Amino acid sequence: AVPGDALHVSVLNLVHSRSSMPDSMKERLWDTNRQRWLRAIEEVSRGTPPFEVSLDQVVLAPNGVLVAATDSPEMVSLRERLGAALDLGRATPVLCHATIMRFGRDVPDIARVRGVLRDLVVKIVTGVTAIRTVRELTYPSLERATIRWHELLGPTDVDARR
C-alpha cells in the first residue's frame, strides 16, 4: 500500500519521469523552463477557486490499484488551463486519480485482486486548496522534493454572490 503521506493526485506532468530521456536531459528541460513554468502555474492558481474532488471509483490498473473521480469538471478545467498556459504541446490527462497500491515485481493474482475489489466501496472527498510543484525524476517513487506551493486563490461561489 502507498503510505498516507505519499498519497496525491497528479494534476499535470511537466517533465515525464517515466520517459526514456536521460536524467541530464530532464534536468536541462527543467532548468530551461523552470521560471516560465512556475510563473504560469502561479498565475493559473491565483485565478482558480478551491474545489472538492470526490474519489469514488476503484480501478484495477496494470501497475496497481487506483481510486478515481468519476466526475471532476474543476480538475479537468484546471488541467486544461494549465496545459494552455504552459504550452507543453500535448493533451492534458482526463482521469483524476490517486494510486493506493502499486504492484511490485511480483504482480499478485489479478483475478483474486479483482474479486477483492469488486465489493469495495470507497468515497474519499478532499478539498483542493493548492497545487504543489514537485520534482520526481524516478518513477515510481514515494519521494518527491517540493519546489513550490501555489495556493488556489480564485473567487468562490460565495464570493461571486456578494
mmCIF file of C-alpha atoms in Angstrom:
data_model
loop_
_atom_site.group_PDB
_atom_site.id
_atom_site.type_symbol
_atom_site.label_atom_id
_atom_site.label_comp_id
_atom_site.label_asym_id
_atom_site.label_seq_id
_atom_site.Cartn_x
_atom_site.Cartn_y
_atom_site.Cartn_z
ATOM 1 C CA ALA A 1 0.000 0.000 0.000
ATOM 2 C CA VAL A 2 1.093 3.576 -0.588
ATOM 3 C CA PRO A 3 1.862 5.434 2.667
ATOM 4 C CA GLY A 4 -0.689 8.130 3.527
ATOM 5 C CA ASP A 5 1.821 10.956 3.299
ATOM 6 C CA ALA A 6 2.659 9.893 -0.274
ATOM 7 C CA LEU A 7 -0.950 9.892 -1.496
ATOM 8 C CA HIS A 8 -1.548 12.621 -4.053
ATOM 9 C CA VAL A 9 -3.441 13.443 -7.221
ATOM 10 C CA SER A 10 -1.166 14.461 -10.074
ATOM 11 C CA VAL A 11 -2.515 17.467 -11.916
ATOM 12 C CA LEU A 12 -0.064 17.610 -14.812
ATOM 13 C CA ASN A 13 3.435 16.316 -15.574
ATOM 14 C CA LEU A 14 5.874 18.952 -16.764
ATOM 15 C CA VAL A 15 8.765 16.552 -17.357
ATOM 16 C CA HIS A 16 7.774 12.893 -17.612
ATOM 17 C CA SER A 17 9.822 10.930 -15.093
ATOM 18 C CA ARG A 18 8.816 7.715 -16.908
ATOM 19 C CA SER A 19 10.250 8.822 -20.243
ATOM 20 C CA SER A 20 13.361 7.198 -21.656
ATOM 21 C CA MET A 21 15.009 10.633 -21.749
ATOM 22 C CA PRO A 22 18.271 10.622 -19.773
ATOM 23 C CA ASP A 23 18.118 12.403 -16.420
ATOM 24 C CA SER A 24 20.582 15.014 -17.664
ATOM 25 C CA MET A 25 18.153 15.989 -20.458
ATOM 26 C CA LYS A 26 15.249 16.098 -17.984
ATOM 27 C CA GLU A 27 17.311 18.417 -15.788
ATOM 28 C CA ARG A 28 18.171 20.638 -18.768
ATOM 29 C CA LEU A 29 14.493 20.794 -19.829
ATOM 30 C CA TRP A 30 13.509 21.794 -16.298
ATOM 31 C CA ASP A 31 16.306 24.356 -15.962
ATOM 32 C CA THR A 32 15.383 25.940 -19.302
ATOM 33 C CA ASN A 33 11.672 26.278 -18.485
ATOM 34 C CA ARG A 34 11.573 26.468 -14.671
ATOM 35 C CA GLN A 35 10.885 30.176 -14.200
ATOM 36 C CA ARG A 36 8.339 30.400 -17.027
ATOM 37 C CA TRP A 37 6.525 27.277 -15.848
ATOM 38 C CA LEU A 38 6.416 28.384 -12.206
ATOM 39 C CA ARG A 39 5.050 31.815 -13.200
ATOM 40 C CA ALA A 40 2.352 30.183 -15.371
ATOM 41 C CA ILE A 41 1.329 27.770 -12.593
ATOM 42 C CA GLU A 42 1.173 30.660 -10.126
ATOM 43 C CA GLU A 43 -1.000 32.723 -12.465
ATOM 44 C CA VAL A 44 -3.454 29.889 -13.131
ATOM 45 C CA SER A 45 -3.568 29.040 -9.404
ATOM 46 C CA ARG A 46 -4.410 32.622 -8.443
ATOM 47 C CA GLY A 47 -7.401 32.525 -10.786
ATOM 48 C CA THR A 48 -8.663 29.126 -9.615
ATOM 49 C CA PRO A 49 -11.025 28.855 -6.655
ATOM 50 C CA PRO A 50 -10.574 25.985 -4.196
ATOM 51 C CA PHE A 51 -12.722 22.967 -5.055
ATOM 52 C CA GLU A 52 -13.500 19.443 -3.921
ATOM 53 C CA VAL A 53 -12.621 16.164 -5.596
ATOM 54 C CA SER A 54 -14.598 13.028 -4.800
ATOM 55 C CA LEU A 55 -12.632 9.859 -5.446
ATOM 56 C CA ASP A 56 -15.265 7.138 -5.561
ATOM 57 C CA GLN A 57 -14.345 4.544 -8.178
ATOM 58 C CA VAL A 58 -11.845 1.730 -7.577
ATOM 59 C CA VAL A 59 -9.848 0.955 -10.718
ATOM 60 C CA LEU A 60 -7.578 -2.035 -11.248
ATOM 61 C CA ALA A 61 -4.699 -0.823 -13.416
ATOM 62 C CA PRO A 62 -1.815 -2.865 -14.851
ATOM 63 C CA ASN A 63 0.613 -1.470 -12.271
ATOM 64 C CA GLY A 64 -1.618 -1.082 -9.218
ATOM 65 C CA VAL A 65 -4.938 -0.030 -7.753
ATOM 66 C CA LEU A 66 -6.330 3.476 -8.208
ATOM 67 C CA VAL A 67 -9.188 5.402 -6.682
ATOM 68 C CA ALA A 68 -10.610 7.702 -9.328
ATOM 69 C CA ALA A 69 -13.075 10.569 -9.513
ATOM 70 C CA THR A 70 -15.968 9.698 -11.795
ATOM 71 C CA ASP A 71 -16.703 13.373 -12.382
ATOM 72 C CA SER A 72 -14.335 16.254 -11.701
ATOM 73 C CA PRO A 73 -15.037 19.174 -14.037
ATOM 74 C CA GLU A 74 -12.961 21.514 -11.856
ATOM 75 C CA MET A 75 -9.885 19.291 -12.225
ATOM 76 C CA VAL A 76 -10.434 18.960 -15.974
ATOM 77 C CA SER A 77 -10.718 22.753 -16.247
ATOM 78 C CA LEU A 78 -7.605 23.290 -14.105
ATOM 79 C CA ARG A 79 -5.605 20.872 -16.243
ATOM 80 C CA GLU A 80 -6.795 22.468 -19.488
ATOM 81 C CA ARG A 81 -5.933 25.985 -18.287
ATOM 82 C CA LEU A 82 -2.518 24.832 -17.034
ATOM 83 C CA GLY A 83 -1.843 22.987 -20.297
ATOM 84 C CA ALA A 84 -2.636 26.115 -22.306
ATOM 85 C CA ALA A 85 -0.583 28.400 -20.045
ATOM 86 C CA LEU A 86 2.409 26.054 -20.000
ATOM 87 C CA ASP A 87 2.267 25.369 -23.757
ATOM 88 C CA LEU A 88 3.517 21.801 -23.327
ATOM 89 C CA GLY A 89 2.299 20.718 -26.752
ATOM 90 C CA ARG A 90 0.450 17.629 -25.576
ATOM 91 C CA ALA A 91 -3.000 16.624 -24.389
ATOM 92 C CA THR A 92 -3.845 17.027 -20.724
ATOM 93 C CA PRO A 93 -4.889 13.932 -18.746
ATOM 94 C CA VAL A 94 -8.566 13.368 -18.066
ATOM 95 C CA LEU A 95 -8.534 10.712 -15.328
ATOM 96 C CA CYS A 96 -8.325 12.203 -11.842
ATOM 97 C CA HIS A 97 -6.986 9.511 -9.508
ATOM 98 C CA ALA A 98 -4.825 8.605 -6.543
ATOM 99 C CA THR A 99 -2.759 5.414 -6.572
ATOM 100 C CA ILE A 100 -3.482 3.493 -3.376
ATOM 101 C CA MET A 101 -1.425 0.369 -4.184
ATOM 102 C CA ARG A 102 1.435 -0.243 -6.594
ATOM 103 C CA PHE A 103 2.343 -3.724 -7.685
ATOM 104 C CA GLY A 104 5.971 -4.650 -7.282
ATOM 105 C CA ARG A 105 7.918 -7.038 -9.445
ATOM 106 C CA ASP A 106 5.730 -9.901 -8.259
ATOM 107 C CA VAL A 107 2.309 -8.960 -9.610
ATOM 108 C CA PRO A 108 -0.422 -10.585 -7.498
ATOM 109 C CA ASP A 109 -3.065 -12.904 -8.898
ATOM 110 C CA ILE A 110 -5.169 -10.341 -10.789
ATOM 111 C CA ALA A 111 -8.351 -12.452 -10.650
ATOM 112 C CA ARG A 112 -8.046 -12.600 -6.862
ATOM 113 C CA VAL A 113 -7.388 -8.847 -6.600
ATOM 114 C CA ARG A 114 -10.378 -8.161 -8.876
ATOM 115 C CA GLY A 115 -12.547 -10.320 -6.586
ATOM 116 C CA VAL A 116 -11.479 -8.352 -3.504
ATOM 117 C CA LEU A 117 -12.038 -5.013 -5.228
ATOM 118 C CA ARG A 118 -15.433 -5.898 -6.724
ATOM 119 C CA ASP A 119 -17.336 -5.238 -3.493
ATOM 120 C CA LEU A 120 -15.106 -2.464 -2.184
ATOM 121 C CA VAL A 121 -16.913 0.834 -1.722
ATOM 122 C CA VAL A 122 -14.706 3.895 -1.444
ATOM 123 C CA LYS A 123 -15.552 7.558 -1.174
ATOM 124 C CA ILE A 124 -12.767 9.989 -0.442
ATOM 125 C CA VAL A 125 -13.728 13.649 -0.607
ATOM 126 C CA THR A 126 -10.876 16.087 -0.354
ATOM 127 C CA GLY A 127 -10.590 19.807 -0.693
ATOM 128 C CA VAL A 128 -8.102 21.093 -3.247
ATOM 129 C CA THR A 129 -6.701 24.376 -1.954
ATOM 130 C CA ALA A 130 -3.240 24.391 -3.518
ATOM 131 C CA ILE A 131 -1.059 22.905 -6.220
ATOM 132 C CA ARG A 132 2.349 21.581 -5.250
ATOM 133 C CA THR A 133 5.104 21.627 -7.850
ATOM 134 C CA VAL A 134 7.361 18.666 -7.098
ATOM 135 C CA ARG A 135 10.488 17.085 -8.508
ATOM 136 C CA GLU A 136 10.348 13.359 -9.205
ATOM 137 C CA LEU A 137 12.964 12.050 -11.629
ATOM 138 C CA THR A 138 12.422 8.378 -10.887
ATOM 139 C CA TYR A 139 9.072 6.620 -11.310
ATOM 140 C CA PRO A 140 7.654 5.068 -9.323
ATOM 141 C CA SER A 141 8.965 6.834 -6.294
ATOM 142 C CA LEU A 142 7.421 7.752 -2.981
ATOM 143 C CA GLU A 143 9.953 10.528 -2.535
ATOM 144 C CA ARG A 144 9.352 13.950 -4.016
ATOM 145 C CA ALA A 145 11.067 17.261 -3.465
ATOM 146 C CA THR A 146 8.620 20.156 -3.136
ATOM 147 C CA ILE A 147 9.676 23.102 -5.275
ATOM 148 C CA ARG A 148 6.768 25.433 -4.567
ATOM 149 C CA TRP A 149 3.214 25.532 -3.218
ATOM 150 C CA HIS A 150 0.700 27.514 -5.294
ATOM 151 C CA GLU A 151 -2.469 28.445 -3.397
ATOM 152 C CA LEU A 152 -5.775 28.422 -5.241
ATOM 153 C CA LEU A 153 -6.987 31.984 -4.711
ATOM 154 C CA GLY A 154 -9.780 32.481 -7.244
ATOM 155 C CA PRO A 155 -13.210 33.667 -6.155
ATOM 156 C CA THR A 156 -15.503 31.069 -4.641
ATOM 157 C CA ASP A 157 -19.243 30.817 -5.329
ATOM 158 C CA VAL A 158 -19.854 32.618 -2.033
ATOM 159 C CA ASP A 159 -17.572 35.499 -3.131
ATOM 160 C CA ALA A 160 -19.306 35.732 -6.502
ATOM 161 C CA ARG A 161 -22.728 36.133 -4.847
ATOM 162 C CA ARG A 162 -21.639 39.154 -2.799
#
